[in-house]
XYZ file of C-alpha atoms in Angstrom:
686
model
C 0.000 0.000 0.000
C 2.750 2.450 0.955
C 4.777 1.554 -2.117
C 1.724 1.918 -4.314
C 1.212 5.518 -3.302
C 4.909 6.183 -3.771
C 4.633 4.990 -7.373
C 1.599 7.196 -7.955
C 3.381 10.186 -6.500
C 6.441 9.574 -8.651
C 4.315 9.274 -11.757
C 2.714 12.620 -10.997
C 5.865 14.608 -10.331
C 5.878 16.083 -13.786
C 2.397 17.501 -13.321
C 3.564 19.584 -10.380
C 6.212 21.310 -12.460
C 3.817 23.486 -14.400
C 6.660 25.419 -15.970
C 7.753 22.304 -17.836
C 4.272 21.797 -19.259
C 3.471 25.336 -20.299
C 4.765 24.899 -23.845
C 2.870 21.624 -24.172
C -0.528 22.953 -23.110
C -1.262 24.712 -26.378
C -0.237 21.611 -28.317
C -2.519 19.242 -26.441
C -5.500 21.490 -25.723
C -7.217 20.799 -29.030
C -6.588 17.081 -28.593
C -8.272 17.033 -25.217
C -11.400 18.675 -26.598
C -12.053 15.568 -28.692
C -12.616 13.461 -25.621
C -15.065 15.660 -23.717
C -18.246 14.081 -25.008
C -19.515 10.747 -23.713
C -19.470 7.867 -26.165
C -23.176 7.371 -25.721
C -23.771 10.255 -28.123
C -24.165 9.641 -31.852
C -23.129 5.964 -31.790
C -24.273 3.556 -34.456
C -23.444 -0.017 -35.235
C -21.479 0.799 -38.383
C -18.421 2.027 -36.467
C -17.743 -1.499 -35.210
C -16.459 -3.992 -37.730
C -17.122 -7.366 -36.171
C -15.207 -9.060 -38.966
C -12.033 -7.426 -37.669
C -12.252 -9.529 -34.530
C -9.869 -12.427 -34.320
C -12.089 -14.315 -31.916
C -14.091 -17.360 -32.758
C -16.513 -16.799 -29.902
C -19.802 -16.663 -31.758
C -21.776 -15.968 -28.573
C -19.935 -12.717 -27.985
C -20.368 -11.643 -31.608
C -24.050 -12.500 -31.473
C -24.517 -10.443 -28.313
C -22.582 -7.512 -29.812
C -24.817 -7.562 -32.896
C -27.893 -7.571 -30.660
C -26.430 -4.659 -28.725
C -25.985 -2.473 -31.769
C -29.301 -3.562 -33.181
C -30.851 -2.492 -29.905
C -29.059 0.856 -30.087
C -30.367 1.394 -33.585
C -33.948 0.699 -32.525
C -33.608 2.567 -29.218
C -34.024 -0.438 -26.917
C -33.876 0.621 -23.285
C -31.444 -2.101 -22.171
C -29.007 -1.321 -24.992
C -29.078 2.397 -24.234
C -28.385 1.595 -20.574
C -25.362 -0.493 -21.537
C -23.832 2.362 -23.506
C -25.046 4.994 -21.085
C -23.108 3.317 -18.276
C -19.811 3.893 -20.083
C -17.397 6.493 -18.824
C -15.825 9.096 -21.065
C -12.439 10.690 -21.331
C -12.417 12.791 -18.146
C -12.142 16.533 -18.033
C -9.217 17.969 -16.114
C -6.505 15.570 -17.235
C -3.829 18.137 -16.498
C -5.328 18.622 -13.035
C -4.930 14.942 -12.278
C -8.309 13.454 -13.227
C -7.416 9.992 -14.441
C -10.631 8.063 -13.697
C -14.129 8.002 -15.052
C -16.066 5.279 -13.264
C -19.165 5.450 -15.451
C -22.193 3.881 -13.791
C -21.256 0.587 -12.191
C -24.700 -0.443 -10.962
C -26.449 0.504 -14.203
C -24.132 -1.805 -16.107
C -24.422 -4.793 -13.774
C -28.213 -4.503 -13.510
C -28.623 -5.220 -17.223
C -30.226 -8.639 -17.677
C -32.069 -8.760 -20.980
C -33.596 -11.950 -22.341
C -33.351 -11.874 -26.140
C -34.628 -15.405 -26.707
C -34.953 -18.641 -24.825
C -31.323 -19.422 -25.661
C -29.840 -15.935 -25.425
C -29.708 -13.622 -22.412
C -27.450 -10.566 -22.326
C -25.968 -9.398 -19.026
C -23.733 -6.410 -18.423
C -19.999 -6.758 -17.857
C -18.171 -3.834 -16.255
C -14.491 -3.377 -17.147
C -11.862 -0.660 -16.998
C -10.244 0.435 -20.228
C -6.724 1.754 -19.672
C -5.392 4.338 -22.098
C -1.813 5.663 -21.730
C -1.902 9.384 -21.034
C 0.954 9.980 -23.469
C -1.152 8.519 -26.297
C -4.067 10.794 -25.474
C -1.934 13.924 -25.317
C 0.260 12.739 -28.199
C 3.309 14.144 -26.427
C 6.698 12.875 -25.340
C 6.769 14.250 -21.814
C 8.844 11.727 -19.895
C 7.050 12.374 -16.599
C 3.851 10.967 -18.139
C 5.462 7.590 -18.742
C 3.409 4.840 -17.096
C 0.412 7.071 -16.331
C -2.955 5.786 -17.539
C -6.502 6.986 -17.851
C -9.004 4.441 -16.536
C -12.381 4.597 -18.287
C -15.344 2.399 -17.443
C -16.824 0.258 -20.207
C -19.841 -2.015 -20.343
C -20.200 -4.921 -22.749
C -22.129 -8.188 -22.852
C -20.871 -10.618 -20.217
C -20.211 -13.259 -22.868
C -17.272 -11.206 -24.174
C -13.771 -11.590 -22.797
C -11.418 -8.726 -22.021
C -9.498 -9.431 -25.246
C -12.657 -9.130 -27.314
C -13.698 -5.979 -25.498
C -10.273 -4.476 -26.221
C -10.803 -5.054 -29.928
C -14.273 -3.548 -30.006
C -13.404 -0.639 -27.703
C -10.349 0.231 -29.783
C -12.418 0.345 -32.968
C -15.117 2.320 -31.187
C -12.773 5.050 -29.945
C -10.771 5.304 -33.133
C -13.927 5.746 -35.183
C -15.445 8.148 -32.691
C -12.379 10.365 -32.304
C -10.098 10.122 -35.293
C -9.461 7.019 -37.319
C -5.871 8.131 -38.009
C -4.970 8.098 -34.304
C -3.949 4.865 -32.575
C -4.503 4.006 -28.940
C -2.740 1.353 -26.938
C -5.939 0.354 -25.204
C -5.787 -2.451 -22.660
C -8.447 -4.152 -20.568
C -7.556 -6.517 -17.747
C -9.913 -9.450 -17.292
C -9.062 -9.520 -13.582
C -10.667 -6.098 -13.229
C -13.927 -7.006 -14.977
C -17.103 -7.685 -13.003
C -20.512 -9.159 -13.696
C -23.638 -9.538 -11.609
C -23.096 -13.283 -11.220
C -22.616 -13.982 -7.494
C -19.350 -15.573 -6.412
C -20.133 -18.783 -4.502
C -18.828 -18.974 -0.948
C -15.944 -21.334 -0.453
C -15.524 -23.527 2.604
C -13.363 -21.027 4.464
C -15.897 -18.231 3.970
C -18.657 -20.460 5.330
C -16.428 -21.427 8.264
C -15.744 -17.748 9.044
C -19.439 -16.885 9.021
C -20.310 -19.935 11.129
C -17.635 -19.299 13.780
C -18.651 -15.640 14.106
C -22.290 -16.635 14.337
C -21.580 -19.239 17.017
C -19.467 -16.820 19.050
C -22.180 -14.161 18.764
C -24.850 -16.643 19.844
C -22.800 -17.654 22.889
C -22.235 -14.042 23.924
C -25.881 -13.075 23.393
C -27.097 -16.109 25.359
C -24.705 -15.369 28.222
C -25.762 -11.729 28.231
C -29.463 -12.608 28.399
C -28.774 -15.104 31.172
C -26.758 -12.473 33.021
C -29.443 -9.804 32.657
C -32.531 -11.825 33.511
C -31.375 -14.674 35.744
C -28.308 -13.493 37.633
C -27.898 -11.206 40.584
C -24.724 -9.350 41.470
C -23.941 -11.788 44.275
C -24.853 -14.927 42.319
C -23.096 -14.731 38.969
C -21.108 -17.723 37.634
C -17.528 -16.955 36.688
C -18.096 -18.112 33.101
C -21.008 -15.710 32.684
C -18.882 -12.832 33.981
C -16.275 -13.629 31.365
C -18.552 -14.059 28.330
C -21.453 -11.710 29.080
C -21.431 -8.562 26.964
C -23.055 -6.746 29.859
C -20.218 -7.565 32.262
C -17.504 -6.952 29.677
C -19.026 -3.625 28.686
C -19.049 -2.501 32.307
C -15.378 -3.430 32.613
C -14.560 -1.725 29.323
C -16.277 1.578 30.106
C -15.367 1.716 33.800
C -13.581 4.970 34.634
C -11.021 4.820 37.401
C -10.084 8.104 39.057
C -6.376 8.911 39.105
C -4.575 8.265 42.360
C -1.200 8.977 43.890
C -0.233 5.290 43.613
C 3.297 5.120 42.227
C 2.409 1.829 40.523
C -0.009 3.618 38.196
C 0.989 5.611 35.109
C -2.288 7.198 34.066
C -0.763 9.377 31.349
C -0.033 6.271 29.263
C -3.750 6.006 28.508
C -3.748 9.385 26.760
C -0.418 8.796 24.998
C -1.621 5.418 23.732
C -4.945 6.797 22.485
C -3.411 9.830 20.779
C -0.917 7.570 19.001
C -3.761 5.291 17.924
C -5.734 8.239 16.543
C -2.593 9.352 14.688
C -2.263 5.897 13.108
C -5.903 5.886 11.984
C -5.587 9.459 10.661
C -2.421 8.533 8.772
C -4.111 5.579 7.088
C -7.133 7.751 6.239
C -4.865 10.099 4.300
C -3.223 7.139 2.599
C -6.502 5.720 1.338
C -7.671 9.187 0.303
C -4.525 9.778 -1.757
C -4.942 6.564 -3.744
C -8.662 7.067 -4.351
C -9.905 8.014 -7.857
C -9.461 11.727 -7.192
C -10.273 14.429 -9.715
C -7.445 16.622 -8.358
C -4.365 14.441 -8.095
C -2.062 17.407 -8.760
C -3.602 19.201 -5.763
C -2.824 16.147 -3.649
C 0.806 16.439 -4.742
C 0.792 20.145 -3.890
C -0.734 19.317 -0.483
C 2.388 17.312 0.337
C 4.297 20.619 0.329
C 2.172 22.033 3.153
C 3.403 21.925 6.764
C 0.338 19.961 7.884
C 1.304 17.088 5.584
C 4.371 16.446 7.762
C 2.110 14.643 10.230
C 1.252 12.261 7.370
C 4.752 11.917 5.945
C 6.264 11.209 9.383
C 3.380 9.295 10.868
C 5.686 6.398 11.682
C 6.613 8.178 14.929
C 3.262 6.993 16.264
C 4.595 3.439 15.987
C 7.778 4.462 17.805
C 5.541 5.708 20.625
C 3.826 2.328 20.860
C 7.190 0.581 20.959
C 8.418 2.951 23.652
C 5.383 2.191 25.822
C 5.773 -1.514 25.161
C 9.363 -1.616 26.365
C 8.495 0.500 29.413
C 5.641 -1.762 30.529
C 7.561 -4.993 30.008
C 10.535 -3.948 32.122
C 8.616 -2.080 34.830
C 6.058 -4.810 35.482
C 8.419 -7.764 35.155
C 11.132 -6.274 37.362
C 8.666 -5.520 40.155
C 7.388 -9.078 39.969
C 10.914 -10.548 39.889
C 11.732 -8.552 42.985
C 8.911 -10.339 44.815
C 9.861 -13.800 43.496
C 13.615 -13.509 44.116
C 14.420 -13.180 40.435
C 12.315 -16.081 39.192
C 10.832 -15.620 35.752
C 8.375 -18.096 34.229
C 9.431 -17.575 30.624
C 7.209 -20.233 28.977
C 4.153 -18.758 30.693
C 5.167 -15.291 29.511
C 5.196 -16.444 25.907
C 2.002 -18.476 26.132
C 0.074 -15.635 27.746
C 1.246 -13.114 25.181
C 0.371 -15.395 22.269
C -3.094 -16.104 23.668
C -3.709 -12.375 24.035
C -2.671 -11.518 20.454
C -2.978 -14.539 18.168
C -6.757 -15.310 18.208
C -7.702 -11.752 17.233
C -5.028 -11.656 14.511
C -6.121 -15.027 13.092
C -9.770 -13.947 12.967
C -8.719 -10.663 11.380
C -6.989 -12.488 8.516
C -10.115 -14.569 7.897
C -12.460 -11.590 8.054
C -10.311 -9.313 5.879
C -9.828 -11.923 3.162
C -13.146 -13.768 3.200
C -15.776 -11.311 4.421
C -14.611 -8.065 2.840
C -15.951 -9.095 -0.619
C -19.174 -10.296 1.046
C -20.023 -7.009 2.754
C -18.852 -4.630 0.035
C -18.319 -4.156 -3.678
C -17.904 -1.515 -6.332
C -15.961 -0.508 -9.433
C -12.617 -0.689 -7.597
C -13.420 -3.778 -5.551
C -13.109 -6.659 -8.003
C -10.292 -8.485 -6.216
C -11.584 -7.844 -2.692
C -9.004 -7.153 0.016
C -5.849 -5.667 -1.515
C -3.591 -8.020 0.459
C -5.536 -11.150 -0.465
C -2.703 -12.731 -2.449
C -0.189 -12.230 0.366
C -2.667 -13.655 2.882
C -3.474 -16.709 0.773
C 0.179 -17.476 0.085
C 1.743 -16.484 3.399
C -0.850 -16.192 6.185
C 1.237 -18.441 8.407
C 4.108 -15.923 8.456
C 1.787 -13.451 10.170
C 0.737 -16.043 12.738
C 4.404 -16.859 13.393
C 5.123 -13.117 13.818
C 8.048 -13.114 11.373
C 6.294 -11.591 8.350
C 8.378 -8.416 8.524
C 11.442 -10.475 7.549
C 9.999 -13.482 5.696
C 7.653 -11.971 3.142
C 5.196 -9.184 2.414
C 2.765 -8.706 5.261
C -0.744 -10.066 4.927
C -2.375 -7.306 6.983
C -0.515 -4.034 6.502
C -0.602 -3.122 10.190
C 0.484 -6.558 11.434
C 4.203 -5.835 10.918
C 4.111 -3.887 14.191
C 2.821 -6.958 16.026
C 5.756 -8.933 14.620
C 8.262 -6.333 15.845
C 6.620 -6.158 19.264
C 6.471 -9.948 19.616
C 10.094 -10.481 18.563
C 11.314 -7.909 21.075
C 9.094 -9.441 23.748
C 10.633 -12.864 23.072
C 14.086 -11.382 23.651
C 13.005 -9.490 26.775
C 13.744 -12.278 29.341
C 17.454 -12.068 28.502
C 17.418 -8.336 29.224
C 15.279 -8.734 32.342
C 17.560 -11.364 33.843
C 20.577 -9.212 33.012
C 19.091 -6.160 34.704
C 18.083 -8.131 37.775
C 21.497 -9.780 38.197
C 23.895 -7.051 37.084
C 21.817 -3.901 37.440
C 23.405 -0.777 35.999
C 26.137 -2.721 34.207
C 23.457 -4.485 32.164
C 21.713 -1.132 31.630
C 24.888 0.331 30.145
C 25.197 -2.755 27.946
C 21.679 -2.062 26.629
C 22.718 1.532 25.948
C 25.574 0.108 23.911
C 23.106 -2.056 21.979
C 21.037 1.044 21.170
C 24.166 2.784 19.863
C 25.137 -0.245 17.764
C 21.654 -0.610 16.292
C 21.591 3.107 15.465
C 24.949 2.737 13.743
C 23.613 -0.264 11.836
C 20.599 1.750 10.666
C 22.821 4.636 9.584
C 25.264 2.355 7.747
C 22.469 0.438 5.987
C 20.986 3.621 4.602
C 24.347 5.092 3.628
C 25.847 2.026 1.961
C 22.726 1.188 -0.041
C 21.844 4.814 -0.781
C 18.298 4.270 0.498
C 15.821 7.126 0.707
C 12.537 7.229 2.586
C 11.551 10.621 1.166
C 8.293 10.659 -0.783
C 9.923 12.974 -3.295
C 12.482 10.265 -3.986
C 9.881 7.554 -4.218
C 9.163 6.902 -0.556
C 11.439 3.898 -0.472
C 11.181 0.853 -2.750
C 10.347 -2.600 -1.428
C 13.940 -3.295 -0.457
C 14.446 0.008 1.358
C 11.068 -0.265 3.042
C 11.788 -3.752 4.368
C 15.294 -2.925 5.605
C 14.699 0.538 7.037
C 11.097 0.513 8.169
C 9.745 -3.001 8.725
C 12.817 -4.660 10.213
C 12.820 -5.249 13.953
C 16.418 -4.184 14.489
C 15.723 -0.764 12.964
C 12.755 -0.239 15.311
C 14.364 -1.733 18.402
C 15.856 1.547 19.660
C 12.530 3.107 20.826
C 11.567 -0.155 22.530
C 14.951 -0.468 24.269
C 14.843 3.159 25.396
C 11.400 2.543 26.869
C 12.769 -0.630 28.469
C 15.614 1.311 30.099
C 13.218 4.027 31.216
C 11.070 1.374 32.874
C 14.172 0.167 34.716
C 14.838 3.763 35.838
C 11.268 4.073 37.134
C 11.638 0.749 38.926
C 14.769 1.932 40.739
C 13.119 5.220 41.711
C 9.562 4.012 42.297
C 9.310 5.504 45.793
C 11.396 8.601 45.154
C 9.975 12.076 44.737
C 12.202 14.290 42.589
C 12.380 18.000 43.331
C 12.511 19.759 39.955
C 13.253 23.472 39.801
C 11.357 25.679 37.398
C 14.521 26.156 35.315
C 15.027 22.424 34.863
C 11.309 21.911 34.262
C 11.047 24.538 31.527
C 14.351 23.488 29.988
C 13.166 19.895 29.854
C 9.897 20.854 28.211
C 11.625 23.096 25.669
C 14.139 20.403 24.751
C 11.535 17.640 24.508
C 9.146 19.759 22.426
C 12.059 20.783 20.209
C 12.846 17.104 19.660
C 9.208 16.364 18.825
C 8.836 19.204 16.340
C 12.269 18.660 14.834
C 11.391 15.032 14.189
C 8.175 16.008 12.403
C 9.170 19.211 10.575
C 12.944 19.013 10.042
C 12.591 17.762 6.460
C 9.733 20.099 5.553
C 11.869 22.634 3.597
C 13.512 19.910 1.521
C 10.146 18.230 0.990
C 9.005 20.867 -1.465
C 9.005 19.600 -5.029
C 11.094 22.562 -6.198
C 13.695 22.199 -3.418
C 16.850 20.126 -3.830
C 16.545 16.751 -2.099
C 18.495 15.870 1.012
C 21.749 14.056 0.467
C 21.993 10.456 1.583
C 24.162 11.554 4.508
C 21.637 14.164 5.658
C 18.700 11.816 5.331
C 20.561 9.001 7.103
C 21.437 11.281 10.012
C 17.844 12.477 10.274
C 16.362 8.990 10.131
C 18.837 7.601 12.670
C 18.811 10.454 15.204
C 15.045 10.890 15.259
C 14.652 7.176 15.936
C 16.437 7.869 19.227
C 15.316 11.452 19.890
C 11.580 10.752 19.749
C 11.488 8.133 22.561
C 13.878 10.237 24.667
C 11.407 13.117 24.455
C 8.630 10.702 25.419
C 10.646 9.766 28.530
C 10.486 13.360 29.727
C 6.728 13.627 29.188
C 6.027 10.450 31.154
C 8.535 11.357 33.877
C 7.112 14.803 34.658
C 3.565 13.429 34.589
C 4.506 10.756 37.139
C 6.306 13.259 39.346
C 3.408 15.702 39.338
C 5.016 18.379 37.169
C 3.013 17.640 34.021
C 0.523 20.464 34.501
C -2.023 20.730 31.701
C -0.304 17.946 29.753
C -0.769 15.512 32.618
C -4.363 16.618 33.186
C -5.123 15.990 29.516
C -3.246 12.692 29.152
C -4.356 11.267 32.496
C -8.055 12.030 32.285
C -10.110 8.864 32.892
C -12.018 9.548 29.667
C -9.147 7.931 27.718
C -9.476 4.621 29.555
C -12.244 2.932 27.486
C -10.498 3.682 24.180
C -7.194 2.607 25.707
C -8.664 -0.788 26.611
C -10.175 -1.064 23.140
C -7.026 0.102 21.351
C -5.870 -3.306 20.100
C -9.222 -4.006 18.452
C -9.312 -0.555 16.837
C -5.747 -1.011 15.603
C -6.644 -4.332 13.976
C -10.038 -3.439 12.481
C -9.833 0.213 11.407
C -8.212 -0.557 8.046
C -11.028 -2.977 7.245
C -13.503 -0.102 7.453
C -11.233 2.346 5.641
C -10.580 0.032 2.712
C -14.240 -0.819 2.274
C -15.327 2.823 2.305
C -12.519 4.023 0.016
C -12.976 1.281 -2.594
C -16.754 1.213 -2.459
C -17.085 4.579 -4.225
C -19.225 4.853 -7.360
C -17.976 8.254 -8.508
C -14.688 10.122 -8.593
C -13.584 11.718 -5.346
C -12.064 15.043 -4.344
C -8.992 15.256 -2.126
C -8.808 17.980 0.496
C -8.011 18.239 4.170
C -11.687 18.846 4.887
C -12.923 15.749 3.050
C -10.208 13.646 4.679
C -11.302 14.915 8.083
C -14.939 14.047 7.349
C -13.961 10.582 6.148
C -11.747 10.117 9.190
C -14.500 10.787 11.719
C -16.925 8.618 9.774
C -14.504 5.695 9.452
C -13.233 6.087 13.006
C -16.765 5.987 14.377
C -17.622 2.859 12.385
C -14.295 1.315 13.419
C -15.134 1.904 17.078
C -18.488 0.175 16.677
C -16.972 -2.760 14.805
C -14.075 -3.019 17.266
C -16.442 -2.940 20.228
C -18.603 -5.706 18.769
C -15.657 -7.960 17.921
C -14.044 -7.173 21.264
C -17.124 -8.531 23.017
C -17.289 -11.759 20.997
C -13.561 -12.508 20.502
C -11.008 -10.580 22.537
C -12.764 -10.191 25.889
C -14.035 -13.796 26.245
C -10.683 -15.295 25.237
C -8.798 -13.030 27.638
C -11.247 -13.825 30.409
C -11.135 -17.577 29.827
C -7.369 -17.487 29.828
C -7.311 -15.699 33.180
C -9.892 -18.127 34.577
C -7.903 -21.201 33.552
C -4.473 -19.806 34.421
C -2.801 -21.234 37.526
C -3.461 -19.389 40.749
C -1.329 -16.324 41.099
C -0.478 -16.061 37.431
C -2.037 -12.649 37.294
C 0.879 -11.406 39.302
C 3.486 -12.817 36.952
C 5.222 -10.795 34.251
C 3.450 -12.984 31.767
C 0.358 -10.922 32.393
C 1.930 -7.870 30.810
C -0.315 -6.868 27.931
C 1.042 -5.846 24.555
C 0.776 -2.105 24.128
C -2.280 -2.345 21.929
C -3.908 -5.297 23.654
C -6.697 -4.912 26.166
C -8.288 -7.621 28.299
C -11.308 -7.946 30.479
C -10.267 -6.654 33.854
C -13.202 -7.602 36.122
C -11.414 -7.965 39.453
C -7.998 -8.575 37.876
C -6.358 -5.180 38.291
C -3.171 -6.997 39.264
C -2.587 -7.846 35.609
C -0.817 -4.587 35.033
C -0.062 -2.869 38.337
C 1.656 0.076 36.752
C -1.085 0.876 34.248
C -4.736 0.353 35.052
């Protein structure tokens, strides 16, 4: 997905440089005027020479003849078939490269000609190279295509449609002009329903069974149970009980074991992730103003989109902090004992069932609940999921192959670091500060590795330079060792908090303001440092400059986060602490893992379900964000009640006595569980 938008942005670079196109505008203006009228005007059957077709498919030829005979006599179904076509779009030089026609009008055609002949509509996209339309040699237009909707009888293949469409356009526009028209059969759609396979049926059945169990338990809880007489299993499965636990607000306290500000930091990072993905889907939608979208990337506000990966660094920072802080406090009570197998089993049970169901629902149910001109193949990662779903479930997809679910690479990074955490925990417990300095050395080495990788291979993550190809993306962004620094810094900060858990620091106003100024400077530098060089007209950063930026910000961002958390814990956070620690964040914080998993399901459906061209602007993105975020919350809440909460509750019920106090109970940063009376699961973060 990220690489796809990078390709689109590269293809459109030439359109931003208006000065390079000025001389061409007068040459192509009269050519564009030929394509303004829809093809449904003044069409007759004589412009198609069916003898020119190389196909032997008599059914297709028979249906085509009936189509043009119907057009000649004014048959309603034939007029609908041609009326549903798109036309060459207006505003090509403004970035309008799609005309979606009328998808539903085409597919609703079902005309019985005779007892042996029925004509149904077939919706396809005809791709025309932009350079052919403009008849110009502008290099920046290489690879850019206009996608125009067509509608032909369903008996015709894409190859046959190419032949007829080519003749149609050449006769309509200018018979002396040639078009390299192409139609991909994989993008064609008919009204024939796709039968459900066994896995789709299984997915629907398992969701139905889980829903039935939860509904039954909820009804039993509501009508037959009292507060004092409620079976443990009902408490775990009942939507009523789980909803109460989810929406319970706990007032902040002076307990040093509680870090309330992490709720706000987690939720704000989650909202940033969802907002980032909303912009991504909006940019790759069939916009009528693609050149404006490119110009938007020059605005300061776009830096929050370009550098949205810092939200992931925040999650990793929190993850490392919670693992070390909780585990070290537990090890102190158990004389350094660490039940490593239980740690791994508990973490897998918390994460894996939701991820496995997500893969099934994304791949199998997305085509069931949605459709549209851009939705032929269903979920965009379907091929990766079908061929490599097990890599995601093994949490090594960020190294082994392309990820099935785009957001699941973070779970792989988090899981791999969690697997390595016992080595670090044992080291800190046995050797204390010596082990801490060794971890500092690891951070320095990993930062040097990141810097060297980018320098030696001349990688660039700048959108202007392509946003990173597959190789650069996998080595600089998805790899665990390149994202380990924020997690390790959070891990060390958790160790610092553990050592000073009962200590109250006296911070002078000079130190306090200096700390805030430095931390805010690090935040804003990370987000806006590359803004001047991000302009299309500005010279790009050198590999050295970009490598230094990418390496130093990977360390600077979590260090700034350390200050924010520290002053909030110590009572010097002021308005920041009041905002981040408000109990209102707690329900979304508990639901964060579900929202993280399911929000892209909603976003992809809504972005690819469009029937008309879209318009890109900050306002429309904001509207789409609130709409998709609201639907994501509802979907996440429902699936939380039937999947995540019952599994987490059953696991706690069946765990050995006292396991809730073990470090194995540490939740992943984005994972929430049913708390009920189990506040000991995470003593430092309610």
